[in-house]
Amino acid sequence: LPTHIHSRSANAKWLTEIAHKNPIWIHTKDAKRLGVDNGDLLKITTEIGWFIDKVWVTEAIKPGVVACSHHIGRWRRQQDAGNRLMSNTVDIRNMGDGKWQMRTVSGIEPWESKDPDTNRVWWRDGGVHQNITHAVNPDPISGAHCWLQKVSISKPKPDEKYGDVFVDTNKSFEHFKKWNGWAKERETHPNGLRRPLWMGRPLTPQKEQFYIKD
């Protein structure tokens, strides 16, 4: 559910209790075709990597489309401090040649602190960090990242586990350069205007800030 706003709400312990995992949304027809049910694992492969996540079968999504919240799936290494309400402890392995793999070592656990609620944490699943498996696709108009991307779906291999994440950073950089080139080719700046004035924003800068200065 769209409960969190990226990592900005990760310290809201009540929101975290409501939503702390991010399964793959998949339509009932697609789930039947793939032979999966709620809680089964699927492997989502992108242009630069893949991740393993659990399935949530629902008719609240269009057939042929899958979705996964990128607001959940925080992580930290064993030596790191950080938010413990939403972050799994992970091991990150450098496989060489720009390839990296992340594996969950342990989920979320209660701990002692000045806040008695931290000792009442009952959930263990912190979700899957799928964000780094999506290459940077800069939109030429808004400058925002295009999250809607083509993926392929398969069953995980026997040695692939829930929460596993793999990314090829060399492919990621090449993909970025390609998309950045497309954005620059299509981007025009009439009278030095860098972003359309008609685009709505929660906080709109002064009009002169929308223009490129020589």
Short mmCIF file of C-alpha atoms in Angstrom, two decimals:
data_model
loop_
_atom_site.label_atom_id
_atom_site.label_comp_id
_atom_site.label_asym_id
_atom_site.label_seq_id
_atom_site.Cartn_x
_atom_site.Cartn_y
_atom_site.Cartn_z
CA LEU A 1 0.00 0.00 0.00
CA PRO A 2 1.21 3.59 -0.66
CA THR A 3 1.79 4.31 3.02
CA HIS A 4 5.35 5.64 2.96
CA ILE A 5 7.00 8.54 1.15
CA HIS A 6 10.41 7.17 0.16
CA SER A 7 12.66 7.16 3.25
CA ARG A 8 11.18 10.37 4.64
CA SER A 9 8.53 8.47 6.61
CA ALA A 10 10.75 5.55 7.65
CA ASN A 11 11.05 6.82 11.23
CA ALA A 12 7.27 6.96 11.68
CA LYS A 13 6.94 3.80 13.75
CA TRP A 14 3.16 3.56 13.42
CA LEU A 15 3.33 3.77 9.61
CA THR A 16 6.12 1.20 9.67
CA GLU A 17 3.96 -1.21 11.64
CA ILE A 18 1.19 -0.80 9.06
CA ALA A 19 3.43 -1.26 6.02
CA HIS A 20 6.91 -2.83 6.16
CA LYS A 21 7.12 -5.16 3.15
CA ASN A 22 6.69 -4.69 -0.59
CA PRO A 23 5.45 -7.81 -2.40
CA ILE A 24 5.10 -8.07 -6.16
CA TRP A 25 1.56 -7.19 -7.21
CA ILE A 26 0.43 -9.58 -9.94
CA HIS A 27 -2.98 -10.18 -11.51
CA THR A 28 -4.77 -13.46 -10.89
CA LYS A 29 -4.57 -14.43 -14.59
CA ASP A 30 -0.80 -13.93 -14.68
CA ALA A 31 -0.35 -15.75 -11.37
CA LYS A 32 -2.31 -18.72 -12.71
CA ARG A 33 -0.26 -18.74 -15.92
CA LEU A 34 3.00 -18.70 -13.94
CA GLY A 35 1.75 -21.18 -11.36
CA VAL A 36 2.28 -18.97 -8.31
CA ASP A 37 0.17 -18.02 -5.31
CA ASN A 38 0.41 -15.56 -2.43
CA GLY A 39 3.81 -15.76 -0.74
CA ASP A 40 5.55 -17.65 -3.56
CA LEU A 41 8.80 -16.23 -4.93
CA LEU A 42 9.37 -14.65 -8.33
CA LYS A 43 12.47 -13.24 -9.97
CA ILE A 44 12.07 -9.83 -11.61
CA THR A 45 14.79 -9.11 -14.18
CA THR A 46 15.49 -5.60 -15.45
CA GLU A 47 17.99 -4.30 -17.99
CA ILE A 48 20.74 -4.10 -15.37
CA GLY A 49 19.92 -6.68 -12.71
CA TRP A 50 17.27 -8.64 -10.83
CA PHE A 51 15.64 -9.15 -7.44
CA ILE A 52 13.69 -11.92 -5.70
CA ASP A 53 10.43 -11.03 -3.98
CA LYS A 54 7.23 -12.60 -2.72
CA VAL A 55 4.00 -12.53 -4.70
CA TRP A 56 0.71 -10.88 -3.81
CA VAL A 57 -2.06 -12.03 -6.15
CA THR A 58 -4.70 -9.37 -6.72
CA GLU A 59 -7.16 -8.08 -9.29
CA ALA A 60 -6.24 -4.53 -8.31
CA ILE A 61 -3.62 -4.47 -11.08
CA LYS A 62 -3.88 -4.80 -14.84
CA PRO A 63 -3.02 -8.18 -16.42
CA GLY A 64 0.42 -8.14 -18.00
CA VAL A 65 1.70 -5.61 -15.48
CA VAL A 66 3.52 -6.17 -12.18
CA ALA A 67 4.27 -3.59 -9.50
CA CYS A 68 6.45 -3.30 -6.41
CA SER A 69 6.69 -0.38 -3.99
CA HIS A 70 10.06 1.37 -4.01
CA HIS A 71 9.29 3.10 -0.70
CA ILE A 72 10.09 -0.07 1.25
CA GLY A 73 13.09 -2.40 1.26
CA ARG A 74 15.62 -0.40 3.28
CA TRP A 75 18.86 -2.10 4.21
CA ARG A 76 22.03 -1.72 6.23
CA ARG A 77 25.20 -3.74 6.66
CA GLN A 78 26.06 -5.34 9.99
CA GLN A 79 28.56 -2.58 10.79
CA ASP A 80 26.13 0.23 9.94
CA ALA A 81 23.96 2.29 12.22
CA GLY A 82 20.61 3.43 10.90
CA ASN A 83 16.88 2.99 10.97
CA ARG A 84 16.11 -0.38 12.52
CA LEU A 85 12.32 -0.18 12.16
CA MET A 86 12.43 -0.76 8.40
CA SER A 87 15.90 -1.98 7.42
CA ASN A 88 17.06 -5.55 6.96
CA THR A 89 20.65 -6.46 7.74
CA VAL A 90 22.39 -7.45 4.51
CA ASP A 91 25.66 -8.75 3.15
CA ILE A 92 26.99 -7.09 -0.01
CA ARG A 93 29.38 -9.06 -2.21
CA ASN A 94 31.60 -7.59 -4.92
CA MET A 95 31.56 -10.15 -7.73
CA GLY A 96 34.03 -8.19 -9.87
CA ASP A 97 33.68 -6.39 -13.20
CA GLY A 98 31.06 -4.01 -11.81
CA LYS A 99 28.74 -6.77 -10.59
CA TRP A 100 27.33 -6.69 -7.05
CA GLN A 101 25.00 -8.94 -5.10
CA MET A 102 23.07 -8.24 -1.91
CA ARG A 103 21.67 -10.95 0.36
CA THR A 104 19.56 -10.52 3.49
CA VAL A 105 21.32 -11.81 6.61
CA SER A 106 18.53 -11.07 9.07
CA GLY A 107 15.23 -9.25 9.12
CA ILE A 108 13.90 -6.64 11.50
CA GLU A 109 14.23 -7.42 15.20
CA PRO A 110 13.21 -5.69 18.46
CA TRP A 111 15.88 -3.86 20.44
CA GLU A 112 16.34 -2.00 23.70
CA SER A 113 16.26 1.80 23.62
CA LYS A 114 14.79 4.79 25.43
CA ASP A 115 11.63 4.22 23.41
CA PRO A 116 9.79 1.20 24.88
CA ASP A 117 8.10 0.59 21.53
CA THR A 118 11.36 -0.61 19.96
CA ASN A 119 11.16 -3.66 22.20
CA ARG A 120 7.63 -4.35 20.95
CA VAL A 121 8.54 -4.68 17.26
CA TRP A 122 6.77 -7.84 16.08
CA TRP A 123 7.42 -7.74 12.33
CA ARG A 124 10.50 -9.39 10.82
CA ASP A 125 10.11 -8.77 7.10
CA GLY A 126 11.61 -5.50 5.86
CA GLY A 127 10.85 -6.03 2.20
CA VAL A 128 13.21 -6.12 -0.78
CA HIS A 129 15.44 -3.31 -2.04
CA GLN A 130 14.52 -3.30 -5.72
CA ASN A 131 15.49 0.31 -6.46
CA ILE A 132 19.08 -0.30 -7.58
CA THR A 133 17.97 -2.86 -10.17
CA HIS A 134 16.27 -0.12 -12.20
CA ALA A 135 18.52 1.88 -14.50
CA VAL A 136 18.32 5.67 -14.46
CA ASN A 137 15.87 6.87 -17.11
CA PRO A 138 15.80 10.70 -17.01
CA ASP A 139 12.63 12.18 -18.45
CA PRO A 140 13.59 15.02 -20.86
CA ILE A 141 10.69 17.25 -19.77
CA SER A 142 10.43 16.88 -16.01
CA GLY A 143 13.92 15.56 -15.28
CA ALA A 144 12.29 12.91 -13.08
CA HIS A 145 13.18 9.24 -13.10
CA CYS A 146 10.90 7.04 -15.24
CA TRP A 147 9.97 4.15 -12.96
CA LEU A 148 7.70 2.36 -15.44
CA GLN A 149 10.04 -0.06 -17.16
CA LYS A 150 9.85 -3.33 -19.06
CA VAL A 151 10.83 -6.38 -16.99
CA SER A 152 10.81 -10.15 -17.36
CA ILE A 153 9.49 -12.62 -14.80
CA SER A 154 10.78 -16.09 -13.96
CA LYS A 155 11.02 -18.59 -11.13
CA PRO A 156 14.15 -18.20 -8.95
CA LYS A 157 16.95 -20.74 -9.17
CA PRO A 158 17.35 -23.16 -6.23
CA ASP A 159 20.21 -21.11 -4.74
CA GLU A 160 18.38 -17.77 -5.08
CA LYS A 161 16.55 -16.62 -1.96
CA TYR A 162 13.97 -14.07 -0.91
CA GLY A 163 15.56 -10.62 -0.76
CA ASP A 164 18.46 -11.39 -3.11
CA VAL A 165 19.40 -8.44 -5.31
CA PHE A 166 21.90 -8.34 -8.19
CA VAL A 167 23.04 -5.35 -10.23
CA ASP A 168 25.61 -4.77 -12.97
CA THR A 169 26.87 -1.21 -12.48
CA ASN A 170 28.66 -1.16 -15.85
CA LYS A 171 25.37 -1.86 -17.62
CA SER A 172 23.74 0.75 -15.41
CA PHE A 173 26.24 3.44 -16.42
CA GLU A 174 25.97 2.60 -20.12
CA HIS A 175 22.19 2.73 -19.86
CA PHE A 176 22.37 6.13 -18.16
CA LYS A 177 24.63 7.55 -20.87
CA LYS A 178 22.24 6.33 -23.56
CA TRP A 179 19.16 7.83 -21.92
CA ASN A 180 20.97 11.02 -21.00
CA GLY A 181 21.95 11.42 -24.65
CA TRP A 182 18.35 10.95 -25.76
CA ALA A 183 17.18 13.50 -23.21
CA LYS A 184 19.73 16.08 -24.39
CA GLU A 185 18.85 15.48 -28.05
CA ARG A 186 15.16 16.08 -27.40
CA GLU A 187 15.56 18.88 -24.89
CA THR A 188 15.11 22.42 -26.15
CA HIS A 189 15.36 25.65 -24.20
CA PRO A 190 13.27 28.37 -25.86
CA ASN A 191 14.47 31.68 -24.48
CA GLY A 192 16.57 29.75 -21.97
CA LEU A 193 13.54 28.10 -20.33
CA ARG A 194 14.80 24.92 -18.65
CA ARG A 195 11.47 23.48 -17.42
CA PRO A 196 7.90 24.21 -18.60
CA LEU A 197 6.15 26.84 -16.51
CA TRP A 198 2.89 24.88 -16.71
CA MET A 199 4.26 21.90 -14.77
CA GLY A 200 2.67 21.81 -11.33
CA ARG A 201 4.90 21.58 -8.27
CA PRO A 202 4.13 21.37 -4.54
CA LEU A 203 6.50 24.31 -3.98
CA THR A 204 6.97 26.46 -7.07
CA PRO A 205 10.18 28.52 -7.35
CA GLN A 206 10.10 32.09 -8.53
CA LYS A 207 9.61 32.30 -12.28
CA GLU A 208 13.13 33.56 -13.02
CA GLN A 209 14.56 30.36 -11.55
CA PHE A 210 13.13 28.39 -14.48
CA TYR A 211 15.50 30.01 -16.96
CA ILE A 212 19.09 29.10 -17.77
CA LYS A 213 21.42 32.01 -17.24
CA ASP A 214 24.38 32.52 -19.56
#
